[in-house]
XYZ file of C-alpha atoms in Angstrom:
785
model
C 15.641 -12.199 -30.088
C 18.149 -9.951 -31.859
C 15.465 -7.991 -33.718
C 14.958 -4.369 -32.798
C 11.289 -3.763 -31.984
C 8.369 -5.997 -32.931
C 8.792 -7.523 -36.391
C 7.199 -10.266 -38.424
C 9.001 -13.527 -39.051
C 10.105 -11.957 -42.346
C 11.339 -8.871 -40.449
C 8.488 -6.750 -41.790
C 7.270 -3.943 -39.470
C 4.202 -4.379 -37.261
C 1.270 -2.507 -38.846
C 0.030 -1.109 -35.496
C 1.315 2.475 -35.150
C -0.476 4.102 -32.220
C -3.124 3.695 -29.531
C -5.172 6.599 -28.211
C -7.421 6.038 -25.178
C -10.008 8.452 -23.801
C -11.631 7.585 -20.481
C -14.781 9.240 -19.169
C -15.694 8.395 -15.568
C -19.138 9.276 -14.235
C -19.314 8.571 -10.544
C -18.507 4.823 -10.459
C -18.969 3.785 -14.109
C -16.657 4.477 -17.026
C -16.811 4.761 -20.797
C -13.576 3.965 -22.631
C -12.852 4.898 -26.243
C -9.730 3.372 -27.847
C -8.497 4.379 -31.288
C -5.921 2.077 -32.905
C -4.142 3.203 -36.050
C -2.616 0.767 -38.562
C -0.554 1.289 -41.680
C 0.433 -1.267 -44.306
C 3.864 -0.395 -45.740
C 4.147 -3.620 -47.691
C 3.437 -4.145 -51.390
C 0.709 -6.740 -50.709
C -2.659 -6.622 -48.911
C -2.291 -7.666 -45.255
C -4.518 -9.530 -42.835
C -3.569 -9.082 -39.183
C -5.049 -10.970 -36.238
C -4.767 -9.275 -32.840
C -5.668 -10.958 -29.526
C -5.994 -8.511 -26.639
C -7.487 -8.130 -23.159
C -10.288 -5.925 -21.861
C -11.655 -5.708 -18.311
C -13.672 -8.850 -17.614
C -16.873 -6.973 -16.806
C -16.622 -4.573 -19.765
C -19.435 -4.250 -22.301
C -18.135 -3.474 -25.799
C -20.782 -1.231 -27.344
C -19.212 0.364 -30.438
C -16.791 -0.711 -33.130
C -16.015 1.230 -36.286
C -13.282 1.590 -38.887
C -12.045 4.599 -40.843
C -10.200 3.854 -44.067
C -8.983 7.011 -45.734
C -11.972 9.350 -45.440
C -14.542 6.561 -45.230
C -16.075 5.834 -41.793
C -17.862 2.480 -41.398
C -19.738 1.502 -38.216
C -19.920 -2.176 -37.311
C -23.096 -4.163 -36.763
C -23.600 -6.759 -34.050
C -24.560 -10.117 -35.544
C -24.725 -13.742 -34.507
C -21.109 -14.935 -34.376
C -21.177 -17.606 -37.078
C -23.032 -15.301 -39.453
C -20.467 -12.540 -38.827
C -17.561 -14.918 -39.481
C -19.097 -16.057 -42.747
C -19.591 -12.448 -43.886
C -15.962 -11.684 -42.984
C -14.660 -14.685 -44.946
C -16.888 -13.850 -47.917
C -15.613 -10.248 -47.942
C -11.949 -11.360 -47.900
C -12.464 -13.960 -50.606
C -13.997 -11.294 -52.853
C -11.101 -8.905 -52.186
C -12.979 -6.467 -49.929
C -11.744 -4.900 -46.691
C -13.338 -6.334 -43.552
C -12.942 -6.093 -39.783
C -14.207 -8.640 -37.249
C -14.262 -8.229 -33.460
C -15.314 -11.186 -31.310
C -15.283 -12.158 -27.654
C -13.790 -15.464 -26.543
C -16.401 -18.103 -25.732
C -14.267 -19.293 -22.802
C -13.373 -16.000 -21.149
C -15.141 -12.626 -21.512
C -11.918 -10.630 -21.015
C -10.253 -11.853 -24.240
C -11.118 -10.368 -27.641
C -9.873 -11.104 -31.145
C -9.703 -8.363 -33.781
C -9.185 -9.434 -37.391
C -8.030 -6.653 -39.733
C -8.650 -8.046 -43.203
C -7.315 -6.895 -46.589
C -5.538 -3.691 -45.657
C -4.249 -2.529 -49.090
C -0.609 -1.583 -49.744
C 0.178 1.929 -48.528
C -3.218 2.257 -46.832
C -3.868 3.292 -43.218
C -6.888 2.426 -41.079
C -8.159 3.653 -37.714
C -10.176 1.282 -35.543
C -12.420 2.851 -32.877
C -13.464 0.603 -30.014
C -15.784 1.749 -27.202
C -16.747 -0.089 -24.045
C -18.412 0.652 -20.703
C -17.461 -0.843 -17.346
C -18.115 -0.553 -13.622
C -15.287 0.601 -11.360
C -14.486 -1.711 -8.463
C -14.231 -0.284 -4.931
C -10.878 -0.865 -3.226
C -10.192 -1.367 0.476
C -9.194 2.314 0.853
C -12.441 3.468 -0.877
C -10.690 4.259 -4.162
C -12.405 3.302 -7.414
C -10.106 1.197 -9.592
C -9.889 1.449 -13.369
C -7.405 -0.764 -15.198
C -6.439 -0.491 -18.858
C -4.928 -3.931 -19.537
C -1.654 -3.854 -21.435
C -0.853 -7.496 -20.861
C -2.625 -10.707 -21.776
C -1.114 -13.763 -20.140
C -1.533 -16.877 -22.290
C -4.265 -19.094 -20.867
C -3.109 -22.629 -20.148
C -5.177 -25.184 -22.075
C -4.616 -28.842 -21.167
C -4.415 -31.488 -23.878
C -7.762 -32.922 -24.908
C -9.758 -30.014 -23.499
C -11.022 -28.687 -26.823
C -9.714 -26.351 -29.463
C -7.482 -27.561 -32.297
C -5.792 -30.775 -31.240
C -2.047 -30.557 -31.306
C -2.004 -26.882 -32.146
C 0.343 -24.742 -30.098
C 1.150 -21.083 -30.094
C 4.717 -20.492 -31.241
C 5.931 -17.165 -29.927
C 8.884 -14.913 -30.557
C 9.375 -12.351 -27.800
C 11.271 -9.099 -27.578
C 11.620 -6.744 -24.597
C 8.517 -4.664 -23.897
C 10.725 -1.562 -23.770
C 11.135 -1.885 -27.552
C 7.397 -1.808 -28.335
C 7.295 0.561 -31.340
C 3.768 1.901 -31.047
C 2.800 4.798 -28.785
C 0.011 5.260 -26.235
C -1.780 8.465 -25.334
C -4.233 8.272 -22.430
C -6.494 10.940 -20.928
C -9.332 10.780 -18.409
C -12.231 13.047 -17.493
C -13.892 12.432 -14.119
C -17.250 13.788 -12.929
C -19.290 12.964 -9.838
C -21.957 14.491 -7.553
C -19.190 14.514 -4.919
C -15.823 16.353 -5.113
C -12.929 14.499 -6.775
C -10.260 14.547 -4.070
C -7.380 12.830 -5.917
C -6.383 10.460 -8.709
C -3.411 8.104 -8.345
C -1.740 5.724 -10.780
C 1.014 3.131 -11.113
C 2.244 5.261 -14.061
C 3.413 8.871 -14.116
C 0.537 11.351 -14.429
C 0.347 15.032 -15.222
C -1.175 17.028 -12.312
C -4.934 16.669 -11.736
C -6.863 19.612 -13.208
C -10.206 20.531 -11.585
C -12.682 22.057 -14.025
C -15.061 23.814 -11.609
C -15.004 25.431 -8.174
C -17.003 22.558 -6.619
C -14.196 20.203 -7.772
C -16.797 17.704 -9.018
C -15.180 17.577 -12.466
C -11.527 16.998 -13.262
C -9.159 15.819 -15.988
C -5.899 13.921 -15.865
C -3.615 12.275 -18.407
C -0.500 10.117 -18.599
C 2.780 11.968 -18.589
C 4.510 12.206 -21.978
C 6.803 9.378 -23.023
C 4.867 6.521 -21.400
C 5.699 3.086 -22.806
C 2.680 0.808 -22.860
C 4.615 -2.033 -21.203
C 2.344 -2.594 -18.190
C -1.293 -2.306 -17.156
C -2.331 1.313 -16.632
C -4.130 1.525 -13.294
C -6.042 4.571 -12.045
C -7.370 4.963 -8.507
C -10.042 7.663 -8.193
C -11.046 9.058 -4.810
C -14.210 11.029 -3.991
C -15.133 12.813 -0.786
C -17.962 11.069 1.105
C -17.673 8.100 -1.231
C -20.076 5.916 0.756
C -23.244 7.852 -0.055
C -25.880 5.690 -1.804
C -26.842 7.013 -5.240
C -29.387 6.383 -7.988
C -29.183 7.281 -11.689
C -32.252 6.986 -13.930
C -31.323 7.049 -17.621
C -33.825 7.790 -20.403
C -34.433 5.137 -23.042
C -33.247 5.358 -26.624
C -35.676 7.475 -28.651
C -35.433 5.159 -31.669
C -36.100 2.005 -29.628
C -39.568 0.568 -29.014
C -41.241 1.345 -25.670
C -41.419 -1.757 -23.506
C -37.995 -3.008 -24.613
C -34.826 -2.770 -22.562
C -33.343 -0.015 -24.723
C -36.650 1.842 -25.103
C -37.545 2.110 -21.399
C -35.711 4.067 -18.677
C -33.157 2.044 -16.698
C -32.157 2.801 -13.102
C -28.749 2.024 -11.579
C -28.682 1.911 -7.775
C -25.468 2.052 -5.780
C -26.086 0.814 -2.229
C -23.715 1.126 0.744
C -25.250 -0.560 3.811
C -23.754 0.639 7.108
C -23.608 -1.927 9.912
C -23.781 -1.174 13.660
C -20.340 -0.586 15.205
C -21.154 -3.016 18.015
C -21.447 -5.829 15.484
C -18.452 -4.790 13.387
C -16.071 -4.530 16.357
C -16.553 -8.221 17.127
C -14.503 -10.780 15.202
C -15.822 -14.256 14.513
C -13.946 -17.029 16.306
C -15.236 -19.790 14.066
C -15.154 -20.727 10.411
C -13.534 -23.180 8.009
C -10.776 -21.351 6.091
C -9.677 -23.063 2.874
C -6.694 -21.538 1.053
C -6.137 -22.457 -2.616
C -2.723 -21.490 -4.000
C -1.650 -21.417 -7.668
C 1.651 -23.304 -8.069
C 1.817 -23.269 -11.864
C 5.144 -22.389 -13.466
C 4.164 -18.789 -14.211
C 3.975 -18.118 -10.455
C 7.794 -18.150 -10.561
C 7.734 -14.861 -12.495
C 8.678 -11.644 -10.673
C 5.775 -9.641 -9.254
C 6.851 -6.699 -11.418
C 9.111 -6.162 -14.433
C 12.204 -5.008 -12.515
C 13.391 -8.632 -12.212
C 14.680 -7.679 -8.755
C 11.648 -8.203 -6.540
C 10.313 -11.429 -5.063
C 8.474 -13.844 -7.325
C 4.709 -14.261 -7.232
C 5.018 -17.562 -5.376
C 7.305 -15.995 -2.729
C 4.838 -13.177 -2.140
C 1.961 -15.655 -1.930
C 3.866 -17.812 0.592
C 4.582 -14.809 2.833
C 0.939 -13.765 2.640
C -0.251 -17.257 3.479
C 1.993 -17.211 6.557
C 0.415 -13.943 7.700
C -3.077 -15.358 7.141
C -2.325 -18.512 9.096
C -0.975 -16.553 12.055
C -4.051 -14.277 12.034
C -6.680 -17.032 12.192
C -8.722 -17.254 15.398
C -8.382 -20.147 17.812
C -11.264 -22.574 17.446
C -11.597 -22.338 13.667
C -10.764 -25.029 11.072
C -8.462 -24.735 8.048
C -6.771 -26.497 5.142
C -4.407 -25.500 2.322
C -4.695 -26.697 -1.276
C -2.371 -25.968 -4.194
C -2.865 -26.617 -7.885
C -1.137 -26.824 -11.251
C -1.532 -29.785 -13.624
C -2.656 -31.653 -10.515
C -3.626 -30.544 -7.015
C -2.356 -31.240 -3.506
C -3.631 -30.627 0.017
C -1.784 -30.430 3.318
C -4.441 -32.301 5.317
C -6.914 -34.950 4.023
C -9.690 -32.737 5.377
C -9.886 -29.438 7.248
C -8.399 -29.636 10.752
C -8.873 -27.628 13.927
C -6.523 -24.659 14.270
C -4.027 -25.324 17.077
C -0.276 -25.135 17.643
C 0.402 -28.590 16.206
C -1.594 -28.131 12.985
C -0.304 -24.569 12.525
C 3.343 -25.677 12.772
C 2.753 -28.496 10.280
C 1.044 -26.126 7.816
C 3.717 -23.420 8.100
C 6.453 -25.974 7.408
C 4.645 -27.228 4.280
C 3.930 -23.689 3.038
C 7.595 -22.703 3.303
C 8.473 -25.629 1.002
C 5.938 -24.718 -1.712
C 7.354 -23.843 -5.133
C 5.931 -23.031 -8.557
C 6.513 -26.592 -9.713
C 3.127 -28.067 -10.587
C 3.030 -27.225 -14.327
C -0.055 -25.680 -15.947
C -2.998 -23.799 -14.488
C -5.869 -26.261 -13.955
C -7.966 -24.948 -11.088
C -11.210 -26.763 -11.852
C -10.387 -30.193 -10.369
C -9.055 -28.725 -7.115
C -12.284 -26.736 -6.695
C -14.370 -29.843 -7.367
C -12.480 -31.702 -4.640
C -12.929 -28.844 -2.143
C -16.673 -28.713 -2.811
C -16.944 -32.493 -2.444
C -15.818 -32.197 1.197
C -18.745 -31.925 3.633
C -19.084 -28.592 5.418
C -18.368 -28.546 9.156
C -21.443 -27.672 11.270
C -21.350 -24.106 12.698
C -18.094 -23.387 10.836
C -18.942 -21.226 7.777
C -16.640 -22.084 4.872
C -14.438 -19.256 3.540
C -12.402 -19.961 0.380
C -9.331 -17.840 -0.489
C -7.994 -18.289 -4.055
C -4.538 -16.979 -5.058
C -3.694 -17.133 -8.788
C -2.095 -15.219 -11.631
C -5.246 -16.041 -13.550
C -3.883 -17.932 -16.563
C -6.960 -20.163 -16.811
C -8.536 -21.025 -20.175
C -11.953 -22.352 -18.995
C -12.945 -19.241 -17.036
C -16.706 -19.558 -17.454
C -16.701 -23.221 -16.393
C -14.730 -22.381 -13.237
C -16.997 -19.463 -12.320
C -20.106 -21.557 -12.917
C -18.823 -24.209 -10.494
C -18.328 -21.545 -7.810
C -21.818 -20.208 -8.492
C -23.390 -23.669 -8.057
C -21.708 -23.979 -4.649
C -22.285 -20.386 -3.532
C -24.802 -21.459 -0.912
C -22.144 -23.335 1.081
C -19.287 -20.814 1.198
C -17.890 -17.355 0.459
C -15.056 -17.000 -2.066
C -12.328 -14.331 -1.854
C -10.054 -14.063 -4.891
C -6.653 -12.481 -5.528
C -5.173 -11.780 -8.961
C -1.370 -11.735 -8.778
C 0.796 -9.921 -11.318
C 0.217 -8.076 -14.573
C -2.342 -9.643 -16.880
C -4.289 -11.677 -14.307
C -7.697 -12.427 -15.811
C -10.144 -9.873 -14.429
C -13.010 -12.050 -15.664
C -11.781 -14.930 -13.486
C -10.832 -12.948 -10.364
C -13.957 -10.761 -10.311
C -16.187 -13.654 -11.339
C -15.010 -15.931 -8.502
C -15.717 -13.237 -5.905
C -19.013 -12.113 -7.406
C -20.505 -15.587 -7.755
C -18.963 -16.741 -4.475
C -20.337 -13.803 -2.465
C -16.854 -12.567 -1.535
C -14.425 -9.841 -2.526
C -11.793 -9.541 -5.294
C -8.353 -7.912 -5.071
C -5.600 -7.349 -7.662
C -1.894 -7.181 -6.819
C 0.216 -5.633 -9.581
C 3.574 -3.900 -9.950
C 5.120 -3.120 -6.575
C 1.847 -3.564 -4.623
C 2.193 -5.425 -1.352
C -0.139 -8.394 -1.287
C -0.435 -8.579 2.501
C -2.610 -5.504 3.267
C -5.087 -6.377 0.507
C -5.405 -9.966 1.653
C -5.837 -8.983 5.293
C -8.666 -6.653 4.266
C -10.433 -9.666 2.765
C -9.780 -11.725 5.907
C -11.531 -8.999 7.921
C -14.484 -9.329 5.560
C -14.432 -13.109 6.040
C -14.453 -12.662 9.822
C -17.452 -10.339 9.636
C -20.770 -11.959 10.477
C -22.390 -13.306 7.322
C -25.325 -11.260 6.080
C -28.310 -13.564 5.605
C -31.869 -13.432 4.261
C -31.180 -10.598 1.806
C -34.292 -9.263 0.067
C -34.914 -6.290 -2.229
C -38.331 -4.604 -2.305
C -39.339 -1.893 -4.780
C -41.904 0.804 -4.027
C -43.051 2.492 -7.243
C -46.113 4.620 -8.031
C -49.153 3.101 -9.738
C -48.587 2.663 -13.454
C -44.829 1.988 -13.172
C -43.473 -1.574 -13.058
C -39.936 -2.839 -12.598
C -37.912 -5.631 -14.266
C -34.724 -6.336 -12.333
C -31.748 -6.958 -14.657
C -29.195 -7.854 -11.950
C -28.884 -11.249 -10.289
C -29.944 -11.393 -6.609
C -27.547 -9.813 -4.094
C -25.707 -12.652 -2.340
C -23.099 -10.755 -0.300
C -23.082 -7.500 1.637
C -19.956 -6.240 3.414
C -19.342 -3.173 5.534
C -18.123 -0.346 3.298
C -18.648 -2.278 0.079
C -20.943 -1.267 -2.764
C -23.777 -3.285 -4.257
C -24.981 -2.300 -7.736
C -28.500 -2.986 -8.991
C -29.859 -2.404 -12.509
C -33.567 -2.410 -13.312
C -35.803 -1.539 -16.254
C -38.718 0.831 -15.476
C -41.822 0.384 -17.649
C -44.832 2.678 -17.778
C -45.556 6.161 -16.423
C -47.288 7.665 -13.433
C -49.277 10.882 -13.321
C -49.370 10.849 -9.514
C -45.809 10.602 -8.201
C -42.310 11.248 -9.516
C -40.375 9.277 -6.892
C -39.691 5.638 -6.177
C -37.699 3.783 -3.541
C -35.951 0.487 -2.977
C -35.572 -1.285 0.366
C -32.813 -3.814 1.061
C -33.542 -5.992 4.096
C -31.145 -8.489 5.649
C -30.240 -10.257 8.858
C -26.889 -9.529 10.521
C -25.711 -11.590 13.497
C -29.335 -12.535 14.136
C -30.592 -8.941 14.069
C -32.858 -7.700 11.245
C -31.567 -4.595 9.455
C -32.603 -2.560 6.456
C -31.349 0.153 4.138
C -33.609 2.344 1.980
C -32.851 4.627 -0.970
C -35.308 7.086 -2.537
C -34.784 8.189 -6.138
C -36.407 10.432 -8.706
C -38.126 8.758 -11.646
C -37.180 11.672 -13.870
C -34.265 10.619 -16.094
C -31.001 12.480 -15.644
C -29.965 14.689 -18.542
C -27.143 13.920 -20.940
C -26.191 10.500 -19.582
C -26.017 8.720 -22.942
C -26.758 5.011 -22.802
C -24.053 3.867 -20.376
C -26.501 2.588 -17.739
C -28.597 0.766 -20.354
C -25.518 -0.952 -21.756
C -24.254 -1.973 -18.331
C -27.715 -3.275 -17.468
C -27.809 -5.238 -20.729
C -24.293 -6.569 -20.061
C -25.351 -7.708 -16.561
C -28.370 -9.578 -17.919
C -26.361 -11.092 -20.801
C -23.676 -12.404 -18.408
C -26.337 -13.975 -16.167
C -27.969 -15.714 -19.142
C -24.588 -16.925 -20.458
C -23.738 -18.438 -17.081
C -27.142 -20.138 -17.015
C -26.574 -21.536 -20.517
C -23.060 -22.768 -19.580
C -24.391 -24.872 -16.684
C -23.126 -28.352 -17.615
C -25.744 -30.150 -15.498
C -28.702 -28.181 -16.818
C -30.314 -29.165 -20.134
C -29.054 -26.913 -22.922
C -31.759 -24.401 -23.779
C -31.472 -23.017 -27.302
C -33.880 -20.299 -26.211
C -31.252 -18.884 -23.821
C -28.749 -18.449 -26.665
C -31.439 -16.815 -28.821
C -32.304 -14.461 -25.951
C -28.621 -13.505 -25.532
C -28.232 -12.859 -29.267
C -31.444 -10.778 -29.293
C -30.294 -8.690 -26.306
C -26.809 -8.261 -27.737
C -28.070 -7.088 -31.134
C -30.725 -4.827 -29.600
C -28.351 -3.141 -27.132
C -25.226 -3.218 -29.309
C -23.358 -4.908 -26.450
C -20.878 -7.769 -26.997
C -21.539 -11.353 -25.937
C -19.928 -14.743 -26.448
C -22.538 -15.571 -29.111
C -22.215 -12.429 -31.236
C -19.520 -10.448 -33.032
C -19.009 -6.985 -34.510
C -18.593 -7.050 -38.287
C -17.509 -4.256 -40.687
C -17.246 -4.706 -44.443
C -15.971 -1.839 -46.610
C -17.604 -2.332 -49.984
C -16.127 0.993 -51.161
C -16.571 1.499 -54.899
C -17.252 -2.157 -55.429
C -13.848 -2.900 -56.941
C -11.922 -5.754 -55.304
C -8.449 -5.188 -53.848
C -5.778 -6.607 -56.145
C -3.084 -9.021 -55.047
C -2.806 -12.125 -52.856
C -3.729 -11.701 -49.178
C -0.850 -12.152 -46.732
C -1.491 -13.063 -43.091
C 1.028 -11.354 -40.807
C 2.009 -13.296 -37.681
C 3.537 -10.824 -35.248
C 5.805 -11.668 -32.284
C 4.728 -10.515 -28.853
C 6.347 -8.174 -26.405
C 7.922 -9.641 -23.297
C 7.174 -8.491 -19.756
C 8.611 -10.707 -17.046
C 7.337 -14.028 -18.376
C 5.619 -14.529 -21.710
C 2.837 -11.975 -22.042
C 0.920 -10.377 -24.874
C 0.778 -6.605 -25.105
C -2.515 -4.953 -26.004
C -3.157 -5.481 -29.709
C 0.107 -7.281 -30.482
C -0.598 -9.752 -33.247
C -0.999 -13.265 -31.950
C 0.944 -15.986 -33.768
C -1.169 -18.849 -35.083
C -0.665 -21.828 -37.268
C -3.352 -22.373 -39.884
C -5.523 -24.504 -37.605
C -5.433 -22.212 -34.563
C -8.296 -20.210 -33.127
C -8.308 -17.381 -30.620
C -8.892 -19.885 -27.804
C -5.860 -22.036 -28.677
C -3.579 -20.971 -25.838
C -1.910 -24.359 -25.899
C 0.897 -26.362 -24.426
C 4.486 -25.236 -25.253
C 7.716 -27.219 -25.374
C 10.510 -26.682 -22.802
C 12.164 -23.292 -23.182
C 14.385 -22.760 -20.155
C 15.418 -24.375 -16.907
C 14.928 -23.051 -13.433
C 18.491 -22.577 -12.187
C 17.425 -22.203 -8.523
C 15.301 -25.348 -8.332
C 16.736 -28.791 -7.671
C 14.641 -30.312 -10.461
C 14.553 -29.228 -14.099
C 11.348 -28.322 -15.888
C 10.747 -31.247 -18.200
C 7.854 -29.382 -19.787
C 6.686 -25.810 -19.658
C 3.095 -24.890 -20.405
C 2.075 -21.701 -22.151
C 1.344 -20.155 -18.766
C 4.968 -20.709 -17.776
C 7.790 -18.450 -18.848
C 8.488 -19.386 -22.492
C 11.157 -16.840 -23.274
C 12.804 -18.463 -26.256
C 15.880 -20.692 -25.973
C 17.420 -18.639 -23.203
C 18.034 -19.146 -19.526
C 15.654 -17.667 -16.984
C 16.478 -14.188 -15.711
C 18.356 -14.202 -12.428
C 16.112 -12.943 -9.655
C 17.756 -11.585 -6.550
C 16.209 -13.062 -3.429
C 15.329 -10.141 -1.138
C 16.070 -10.327 2.596
C 13.098 -11.371 4.695
C 10.904 -8.523 5.883
C 11.469 -7.956 9.665
C 7.690 -7.800 10.145
C 7.202 -11.207 8.544
C 10.131 -12.517 10.556
C 8.376 -11.445 13.769
C 5.022 -12.793 12.566
C 6.553 -16.189 11.783
C 7.564 -16.597 15.430
C 4.087 -16.079 16.940
C 2.322 -19.121 18.348
C -1.227 -20.125 17.409
C -2.817 -18.819 20.621
C -1.143 -15.425 20.214
C 2.015 -15.396 22.379
C 5.726 -15.320 21.511
C 8.565 -17.352 23.026
C 11.618 -15.587 24.426
C 14.377 -16.907 22.178
C 17.298 -15.615 20.049
C 15.163 -15.445 16.901
C 12.758 -13.018 18.563
C 15.626 -10.894 19.885
C 17.084 -10.700 16.378
C 13.722 -9.682 14.901
C 13.526 -6.872 17.485
C 17.048 -5.739 16.602
C 18.489 -6.765 19.980
C 20.759 -9.497 21.364
C 19.481 -12.322 23.551
C 21.537 -10.936 26.448
C 19.920 -7.474 26.158
C 16.437 -8.970 26.115
C 17.080 -11.364 29.020
C 18.710 -8.948 31.437
C 16.006 -6.259 31.111
C 13.108 -8.633 31.856
C 11.273 -7.634 35.068
C 11.808 -10.378 37.706
C 8.104 -11.038 38.309
C 7.296 -11.532 34.623
C 7.397 -14.908 32.908
C 9.267 -15.280 29.627
C 6.226 -15.652 27.341
C 4.570 -12.520 28.722
C 7.791 -10.499 28.369
C 8.307 -11.701 24.793
C 4.694 -10.959 23.846
C 4.716 -7.448 25.310
C 7.997 -6.685 23.512
C 6.553 -7.890 20.206
C 3.449 -5.710 20.649
C 5.484 -2.629 21.590
C 7.705 -3.140 18.542
C 4.675 -3.440 16.249
C 2.965 -0.331 17.636
C 6.176 1.703 17.648
C 7.884 0.758 14.399
C 5.230 -0.779 12.122
C 2.177 1.455 12.468
C 2.274 2.077 8.707
C 1.490 -1.634 8.254
C -1.076 -1.913 11.058
C -3.732 -3.381 8.762
C -1.398 -6.328 8.173
C -0.744 -7.281 11.803
C -3.794 -5.927 13.631
C -5.634 -9.268 13.815
C -2.673 -11.219 15.177
C -2.027 -8.390 17.674
C -5.625 -8.787 18.881
C -4.861 -12.451 19.514
C -1.755 -11.499 21.488
C -3.688 -8.991 23.634
C -6.401 -11.588 24.320
C -3.725 -14.055 25.445
C -2.163 -11.440 27.749
C -5.517 -10.600 29.305
C -6.154 -14.275 29.951
C -2.930 -14.442 32.014
C -4.453 -12.064 34.580
C -0.968 -10.859 35.511
C -0.775 -7.733 37.713
C 2.604 -6.638 36.348
C 1.664 -5.641 32.779
C 2.327 -1.925 33.407
C 5.835 -2.640 34.719
C 6.434 -4.919 31.747
C 5.398 -2.207 29.262
C 7.689 0.391 30.882
C 10.661 -1.985 30.766
C 9.919 -2.860 27.133
C 9.759 0.810 26.137
C 13.120 1.435 27.770
C 14.709 -1.558 26.019
C 13.388 -0.720 22.560
C 13.903 3.019 22.956
C 10.358 4.062 22.086
C 7.347 5.788 23.618
C 3.978 4.027 23.634
C 1.117 4.189 26.137
C -0.169 1.101 27.900
C -3.733 1.856 26.779
C -2.492 2.169 23.210
C -1.711 -1.543 23.273
C -5.285 -2.280 24.273
C -4.167 -3.548 27.687
């Protein structure tokens, strides 16, 4: 811990020198090119093994190495064959590079840099394509992961038995390599703004229509956190279609040889339906209580921990649920717990019991094992006429990602799943996969983001009427057929995008236009949305759409092959390998392999494997392309169990064991985290009753910034205490917390409904008195009364 910068165990310098990233965004898809430069300053050949994250839905489509003036492009091969070629090259003294995707989680990659000669430098070029997720405020989110949280792997679950990752950490601020990052954005619609969690140079528009722009990170950026970009277009909700020409060298009739169309659909629902909020449903909340949830939500060490933020959010959710629904709360770590044996009806008694239990929850359940808790939830029978809605909160340190997602997929017909990734390094493969297969919506909370507004957005989605009987019909001219590459659409939400990929085979001499019709039933009413598109391929689009289409089909086949209950079909694996090789897109069954045969002369000297310590950000996290530390029997999936490293000074019990997803910071005490004062908004929310009203008591007066005497003496004589308290709470919200309206709007609707049910004639007098007491100006109609 006293070393300056990242060093090997022998205090040799890390061979990684710099990272250069170029991002090209076209409408709502992105191509990312990363160039990583290494230099071996030792007197022996070096092998370095790097484990690093990529977005979970990314498709790696190019990998090459430049050694000196020699450029070598990798081939995609079946994984075992590629590994054997890599080992053969190293044993014969040749340079080799191997890039492979984890079989457990598609957002983890391992890069082996083999036999880098003394004094030699090498540049690795990695290219991938990815879709950009739509956020609640209509921004498109791109994330360049800097952090890979170690995935907790329970004993006996596979991998090398007894192997554990031994890690030396140093502060992320001392990471010695540099990052340069630039982005170019183009769209049919004007680019209105680009925001980031990191400092950016000003946005530069490249044309008068403002449909093209560039932006880059400000100089001096330390790559010690995920780099997040939010891109905003004007009129973002317009449906679009892109038809991309096939590869000229590929055979007609194959995926890469035929045109591929990408459709972006934005169904708009009637306002009359959207303004109504469901008053039924079974809401199941699943909270991660593994040790890593005790880490701060950002790297300042001053903010609340992840578990504190999750508790506050859960409180807000509970208070916002409608009367008449059912709910239950589960939490998981090594084991799982639930507050009620089965879901219970939402009322004052059950709400009070749940809130009390939530306030006692701590990050004290050990490792991250979500699978068994999900199995138990799905084993519970659904409640008639109460659609099940599952909310999952986790920092995503799960090793068996594909198994978890497959379980959600198998139960997708009985529920919708909304997922929330908390903190830097949450697995995008897990969070996006849960929502996609569960027909819900995914959100990420990083840095100083507030969790509450994002979660409440998802609750609004959950309270929307479920879209049923979704069908997609294609209308194409004679001579043109379609092969859909995307899985069936299972969820449609107001304002949310659905992407479809399809291969177009054949030609038509009659028509140059096709269309697709999406039909569905909403609240019992049939609806439809149609999009017409030109069959003429767009110019200069490269192969991005083809690669994303191939990635979509590969992921679907991999999930099918991973189904534990289905008979294993060797043909599925062969199909995945064939698609991966044909399209040049990564899969869990293939790898990119580069061997530099050079002049045929082997590299002299014994090969040394360099085990590099990781950078430290909050808890134990792995920076992009830091070298992972292995023992000789480890593999890239061996994120194993660690021994105790530090004790939680604030908890009454000591950690007797700390898994790799908990904060293993070396033999040091945990950083002291200042407990922030409770947010006045959450203080007010905590006092609301299940049916929507507030009691007139000292706690409410304090939340409003007044004394009990001030509140009591200004109450109009004809008004009862509950009505006076409820009106005051609503006035305070509308006057002082309008910037957080999306957080409290649903519970305010409950309060207004309760007031209306009282049928009191003195509401106007009550509002005027409340305005005078709180010293603010708000109209009676503004409160919805």
